[in-house]
Coordinates of C-alpha atoms in Angstrom, one line a residue:
Chain A
M1 CA -9.8 -7.6 -20.6
A2 CA -6.3 -7.7 -19.1
K3 CA -5.1 -11.2 -18.2
L4 CA -3.4 -12.1 -14.9
S5 CA 0.4 -11.6 -15.4
M6 CA 3.3 -10.4 -13.4
Y7 CA 3.3 -7.3 -15.6
N8 CA -0.4 -6.6 -15.0
V9 CA -0.1 -6.9 -11.2
T10 CA 2.7 -4.3 -11.2
V11 CA 3.3 -1.9 -14.0
P12 CA -0.2 -0.5 -14.8
E13 CA -0.9 0.1 -11.1
F14 CA 2.5 1.6 -10.4
K15 CA 1.8 4.0 -13.3
R16 CA -1.7 4.8 -12.2
S17 CA -0.6 5.5 -8.6
L18 CA 2.4 7.5 -9.7
L19 CA 0.0 9.8 -11.5
V20 CA -2.0 10.0 -8.3
L21 CA 1.2 11.1 -6.5
R22 CA 1.9 13.6 -9.3
A23 CA -1.5 15.1 -9.1
I24 CA -1.1 15.5 -5.3
L25 CA 2.2 17.3 -5.8
V26 CA 0.6 19.7 -8.3
K27 CA -2.1 20.5 -5.7
A28 CA 0.8 21.0 -3.2
E29 CA 2.2 23.7 -5.5
A30 CA -1.0 25.6 -5.2
F31 CA -1.1 25.0 -1.5
A32 CA 2.4 26.4 -1.1
E33 CA 1.5 29.5 -3.1
E34 CA -1.6 30.1 -1.1
K35 CA 0.2 29.7 2.2
K36 CA 3.2 31.7 1.0
I37 CA 5.6 29.0 1.9
T38 CA 8.6 27.7 -0.2
D39 CA 8.6 24.3 -1.7
G40 CA 11.4 23.5 0.6
V41 CA 9.1 23.6 3.7
L42 CA 6.9 20.9 2.2
L43 CA 9.8 18.9 0.9
G44 CA 11.3 18.9 4.4
A45 CA 8.1 18.0 6.2
Y46 CA 7.7 14.8 8.1
L47 CA 5.4 13.2 10.7
A48 CA 8.1 12.1 13.2
P49 CA 11.5 13.7 13.7
D50 CA 13.4 10.5 12.7
Q51 CA 11.3 9.9 9.6
F52 CA 12.4 10.6 6.0
P53 CA 10.9 13.9 4.9
L54 CA 8.5 14.3 2.0
V55 CA 11.2 14.6 -0.7
K56 CA 12.7 11.3 0.2
Q57 CA 9.2 9.6 0.4
V58 CA 8.6 10.7 -3.2
Q59 CA 12.0 9.6 -4.3
I60 CA 11.6 6.2 -2.7
A61 CA 8.1 5.7 -4.1
C62 CA 9.6 6.3 -7.6
D63 CA 12.5 4.0 -6.9
N64 CA 10.1 1.2 -5.6
A65 CA 8.0 1.4 -8.8
K66 CA 11.2 1.5 -11.0
G67 CA 13.1 -1.1 -9.1
T68 CA 10.3 -3.6 -8.7
S69 CA 9.2 -3.4 -12.3
G70 CA 12.8 -3.3 -13.8
R71 CA 14.0 -6.2 -11.7
L72 CA 11.1 -8.4 -12.7
A73 CA 11.6 -7.5 -16.3
G74 CA 15.3 -8.2 -16.0
V75 CA 16.4 -4.8 -17.4
G76 CA 18.8 -2.2 -16.1
L77 CA 17.4 0.6 -14.0
P78 CA 17.8 4.2 -15.1
K79 CA 19.9 6.1 -12.5
M80 CA 18.2 9.1 -10.9
E81 CA 20.0 11.6 -8.8
D82 CA 18.4 12.4 -5.5
N83 CA 18.8 16.1 -5.9
E84 CA 15.2 17.5 -6.2
T85 CA 14.6 20.7 -4.3
T86 CA 11.2 21.7 -5.7
L87 CA 7.8 20.1 -6.2
K88 CA 8.2 20.5 -10.0
A89 CA 11.5 18.6 -9.9
L90 CA 9.7 15.8 -8.0
E91 CA 7.0 15.8 -10.7
E92 CA 9.7 15.4 -13.3
R93 CA 11.2 12.5 -11.5
I94 CA 7.7 10.9 -11.6
D95 CA 7.5 11.6 -15.3
K96 CA 10.9 10.0 -15.8
T97 CA 9.8 7.0 -13.8
V98 CA 6.6 6.6 -15.8
A99 CA 8.5 7.0 -19.0
F100 CA 10.7 4.1 -17.9
L101 CA 7.7 2.0 -17.0
D102 CA 6.3 2.7 -20.5
T103 CA 9.4 1.0 -22.0
L104 CA 8.5 -2.3 -20.3
R105 CA 6.5 -5.0 -22.0
D106 CA 4.4 -7.9 -20.6
V107 CA 6.6 -10.5 -22.3
Q108 CA 9.7 -9.4 -20.3
F109 CA 7.8 -10.4 -17.1
E110 CA 6.9 -13.9 -18.2
G111 CA 8.1 -16.5 -15.7
S112 CA 9.3 -13.8 -13.3
E113 CA 7.0 -15.1 -10.6
E114 CA 9.4 -18.0 -10.1
R115 CA 12.7 -16.3 -10.9
D116 CA 15.1 -15.5 -8.1
I117 CA 15.3 -11.7 -7.5
P118 CA 18.4 -10.7 -5.6
I119 CA 17.7 -8.4 -2.7
Y120 CA 20.0 -5.4 -3.1
F121 CA 19.8 -4.4 0.5
F122 CA 20.4 -7.9 1.8
P123 CA 23.4 -9.4 -0.1
G124 CA 23.2 -13.2 -0.7
K125 CA 19.4 -13.3 -0.2
T126 CA 16.7 -13.6 -2.8
L127 CA 12.9 -13.8 -3.1
S128 CA 10.9 -15.3 -5.9
G129 CA 9.4 -12.6 -8.2
L130 CA 6.0 -13.3 -6.7
E131 CA 7.2 -13.1 -3.1
Y132 CA 9.1 -9.9 -4.1
V133 CA 6.0 -8.2 -5.4
N134 CA 3.9 -9.3 -2.5
T135 CA 6.1 -8.6 0.4
L136 CA 8.3 -5.7 -0.8
G137 CA 7.3 -4.2 -4.1
L138 CA 3.7 -3.2 -3.6
A139 CA 3.8 -2.8 0.2
N140 CA 6.7 -0.4 0.1
F141 CA 5.4 1.6 -2.8
Y142 CA 2.1 2.2 -1.2
F143 CA 3.8 2.9 2.1
H144 CA 5.7 5.8 0.6
L145 CA 2.8 7.1 -1.4
T146 CA 0.5 7.0 1.6
T147 CA 3.2 8.7 3.8
T148 CA 3.6 11.5 1.2
Y149 CA -0.2 12.0 1.2
L150 CA -0.4 12.0 5.0
I151 CA 2.5 14.5 5.5
L152 CA 0.6 17.0 3.3
R153 CA -2.7 16.2 4.9
H154 CA -1.2 16.7 8.4
N155 CA 0.2 20.0 7.3
G156 CA -3.3 21.3 6.5
M157 CA -3.5 20.6 2.8
N158 CA -7.0 20.1 1.6
I159 CA -6.8 16.6 0.1
G160 CA -8.9 13.5 0.9
K161 CA -9.2 9.9 0.1
A162 CA -10.5 10.6 -3.4
D163 CA -7.1 12.2 -4.2
F164 CA -5.4 9.0 -3.0
M165 CA -7.7 6.8 -5.0
G166 CA -7.3 8.8 -8.2
A167 CA -8.9 7.7 -11.4
V168 CA -10.5 4.3 -11.4
E169 CA -12.3 3.3 -14.6
F170 CA -15.4 1.6 -13.5
H171 CA -17.6 -0.3 -15.9
D172 CA -21.4 -0.4 -16.0
E173 CA -22.9 -3.5 -14.6
K174 CA -24.2 -5.9 -17.2
K175 CA -28.0 -6.0 -17.1
Chain B
M1 CA 7.2 -22.4 -5.2
A2 CA 3.9 -20.5 -5.2
K3 CA 2.4 -20.0 -8.7
L4 CA 0.9 -16.7 -9.9
S5 CA -2.8 -16.8 -9.1
M6 CA -5.5 -14.4 -7.9
Y7 CA -5.3 -16.1 -4.5
N8 CA -1.5 -15.8 -4.3
V9 CA -1.5 -12.0 -5.1
T10 CA -4.0 -11.3 -2.3
V11 CA -4.6 -13.8 0.6
P12 CA -1.1 -14.6 1.7
E13 CA 0.0 -11.0 1.7
F14 CA -3.2 -9.8 3.4
K15 CA -2.5 -12.4 6.1
R16 CA 1.2 -11.5 6.5
S17 CA 0.4 -7.8 6.7
L18 CA -2.5 -8.2 9.1
L19 CA 0.0 -10.0 11.4
V20 CA 2.3 -7.0 10.9
L21 CA -0.6 -4.7 12.0
R22 CA -1.3 -7.0 15.0
A23 CA 2.3 -6.9 16.2
I24 CA 2.2 -3.1 16.0
L25 CA -1.0 -3.0 18.1
V26 CA 0.7 -5.3 20.7
K27 CA 3.6 -2.9 20.8
A28 CA 1.1 0.0 21.2
E29 CA -0.3 -1.8 24.3
A30 CA 3.1 -1.6 26.0
F31 CA 3.5 2.0 24.8
A32 CA 0.1 3.0 26.4
E33 CA 1.1 1.4 29.6
E34 CA 4.5 3.1 29.6
K35 CA 2.9 6.5 28.9
K36 CA 0.1 5.8 31.4
I37 CA -2.6 6.6 28.8
T38 CA -5.7 4.7 28.1
D39 CA -6.2 2.7 24.9
G40 CA -9.0 5.1 24.0
V41 CA -6.4 7.9 23.5
L42 CA -4.6 5.9 20.9
L43 CA -7.8 4.5 19.3
G44 CA -9.0 8.1 18.9
A45 CA -5.7 9.5 17.5
Y46 CA -5.4 10.9 14.0
L47 CA -3.2 13.0 11.8
A48 CA -5.7 15.5 10.6
P49 CA -8.9 16.6 12.4
D50 CA -11.2 15.4 9.5
Q51 CA -9.4 12.0 9.2
F52 CA -10.7 8.7 10.6
P53 CA -9.0 7.9 13.9
L54 CA -6.8 4.9 14.5
V55 CA -9.7 2.5 15.5
K56 CA -11.4 3.1 12.1
Q57 CA -8.1 2.7 10.2
V58 CA -7.7 -0.8 11.7
Q59 CA -11.3 -1.7 11.1
I60 CA -11.1 -0.6 7.5
A61 CA -7.8 -2.4 6.9
C62 CA -9.5 -5.6 8.2
D63 CA -12.5 -5.0 6.0
N64 CA -10.4 -4.4 2.9
A65 CA -8.6 -7.7 3.4
K66 CA -11.8 -9.5 4.1
G67 CA -13.9 -7.8 1.4
T68 CA -11.3 -8.1 -1.4
S69 CA -10.5 -11.7 -0.7
G70 CA -14.2 -12.8 -0.1
R71 CA -15.5 -11.0 -3.1
L72 CA -12.9 -12.6 -5.4
A73 CA -13.6 -16.0 -3.9
G74 CA -17.3 -15.4 -4.3
V75 CA -18.2 -16.2 -0.7
G76 CA -20.3 -14.3 1.9
L77 CA -18.4 -11.9 4.2
P78 CA -18.5 -12.5 7.9
K79 CA -20.2 -9.5 9.6
M80 CA -18.1 -7.6 12.1
E81 CA -19.5 -5.0 14.5
D82 CA -17.5 -1.8 14.5
N83 CA -17.5 -1.6 18.3
E84 CA -13.9 -2.1 19.4
T85 CA -12.8 0.1 22.3
T86 CA -9.4 -1.4 23.2
L87 CA -6.3 -2.4 21.4
K88 CA -6.9 -6.1 22.4
A89 CA -10.4 -5.9 20.8
L90 CA -8.8 -4.7 17.6
E91 CA -6.2 -7.5 17.8
E92 CA -9.2 -9.9 18.1
R93 CA -10.8 -8.4 15.0
I94 CA -7.5 -9.0 13.1
D95 CA -7.6 -12.6 14.4
K96 CA -11.1 -13.1 13.2
T97 CA -10.2 -11.6 9.8
V98 CA -7.2 -13.9 9.5
A99 CA -9.4 -16.9 10.5
F100 CA -11.7 -15.9 7.6
L101 CA -8.8 -15.7 5.2
D102 CA -7.7 -19.2 6.3
T103 CA -11.1 -20.6 5.2
L104 CA -10.4 -19.5 1.6
R105 CA -8.8 -21.8 -1.0
D106 CA -6.9 -21.0 -4.2
V107 CA -9.5 -22.8 -6.4
Q108 CA -12.2 -20.4 -5.3
F109 CA -10.3 -17.6 -6.9
E110 CA -9.8 -19.3 -10.3
G111 CA -11.0 -17.0 -13.1
S112 CA -11.7 -14.2 -10.7
E113 CA -9.4 -11.9 -12.7
E114 CA -12.0 -11.6 -15.4
R115 CA -15.1 -11.8 -13.3
D116 CA -17.2 -8.6 -12.7
I117 CA -16.9 -7.5 -9.1
P118 CA -19.8 -5.2 -8.1
I119 CA -18.6 -2.1 -6.4
Y120 CA -20.6 -1.9 -3.2
F121 CA -20.1 1.9 -2.7
F122 CA -20.9 2.7 -6.3
P123 CA -24.1 0.8 -7.2
G124 CA -24.4 -0.3 -10.9
K125 CA -20.6 -0.2 -11.4
T126 CA -18.1 -3.1 -11.6
L127 CA -14.5 -3.8 -12.0
S128 CA -12.9 -7.0 -13.3
G129 CA -11.3 -8.9 -10.4
L130 CA -7.8 -7.9 -11.6
E131 CA -8.7 -4.2 -11.8
Y132 CA -10.4 -4.5 -8.4
V133 CA -7.3 -5.9 -6.7
N134 CA -5.0 -3.4 -8.5
T135 CA -6.9 -0.2 -8.0
L136 CA -8.9 -0.8 -4.8
G137 CA -8.1 -3.9 -2.9
L138 CA -4.3 -3.7 -2.2
A139 CA -4.0 0.1 -2.4
N140 CA -6.7 0.7 0.2
F141 CA -5.5 -2.0 2.5
Y142 CA -1.9 -0.6 2.5
F143 CA -3.3 2.9 2.9
H144 CA -5.0 2.0 6.2
L145 CA -2.2 -0.1 7.4
T146 CA 0.3 2.7 6.7
T147 CA -2.0 5.3 8.3
T148 CA -2.3 3.2 11.5
Y149 CA 1.5 2.9 11.7
L150 CA 2.0 6.6 11.0
I151 CA -0.6 7.8 13.6
L152 CA 1.3 5.8 16.2
R153 CA 4.7 6.9 15.0
H154 CA 3.6 10.5 15.0
N155 CA 2.4 10.1 18.6
G156 CA 5.9 9.1 19.7
M157 CA 5.7 5.3 19.6
N158 CA 9.1 3.8 18.9
I159 CA 8.4 1.9 15.7
G160 CA 10.2 1.9 12.4
K161 CA 10.1 0.6 8.9
A162 CA 11.1 -2.9 10.1
D163 CA 7.9 -3.1 12.0
F164 CA 6.0 -2.2 8.9
M165 CA 7.8 -4.7 6.8
G166 CA 7.4 -7.5 9.3
A167 CA 8.5 -11.0 8.6
V168 CA 9.8 -11.7 5.1
E169 CA 11.3 -15.1 4.5
F170 CA 14.3 -14.5 2.3
H171 CA 16.1 -17.4 0.6
D172 CA 19.8 -18.0 0.3
E173 CA 21.1 -17.1 -3.2
K174 CA 22.0 -20.2 -5.2
K175 CA 25.7 -20.6 -5.7

């Protein structure tokens, strides 16, 4: 039974949900083939003309998972170029992000709930690790995951809530 | 400085994000007035024809916040009728949900990370409280919050990421 820790409220769920995102992109490959459209059409799709397109949504979701986890663990973040032009390349970015998450250990997160996390987009400002996870880390990650899903759904791809939820390992009720 | 607890990884952020959702709905009232459309048009809007419309997205976001928090705290859930027909009525549902969250106390959540939480839509199955928060509670809540935001954004409402992020109380970096 996993205990409550900063690691356990971030890394396992980022990883689980990144695999959800990956599975959706694999389905999108089949969708593109069926519709005879290039990956570029889907990577450039959006729900409002001044919104980031799908490719950026996936890149940011990966960066949220990487950045939140890495900053809490206090380790350097692997640099990733934002140069994906295919669904497969986005899947590889997810794989690289998951591989980074797999290098992190619970012990590195100990005490991070109270540690000041510098806010890279707001110089001079910080949040405690707990505030950071609550207000920025998880919210933004799920925002970009959901947006990716909805861009594809809006474009007619046959996915539903079960795809978003992904694999959840339920237990049998104790009698 | 808030400590890491099951309460602190759920209730404060549900509350903060419900107020984000509320502020977006208040902006939607002005948008409906400007566009001379009824609330019903926005409440019935969706991004895919087989997707729940906005009214249901808001109802479910409230229910996710209420249900996740209440089940972890081990208290009964206030029943809410799904009968809203205006943006104001949805704002009142959010207010009622926040009022419920305000009745909950950290001590009620102690040990809930290891407690079996029965899954109401999957009889006979459970998740530990921690698994429940990670895989269902927060993910679903943000899913419906993001979907509400994107339905409005897609319909031309002038909102952006700052509206989704809402109020975050940053601290000054220690010199």
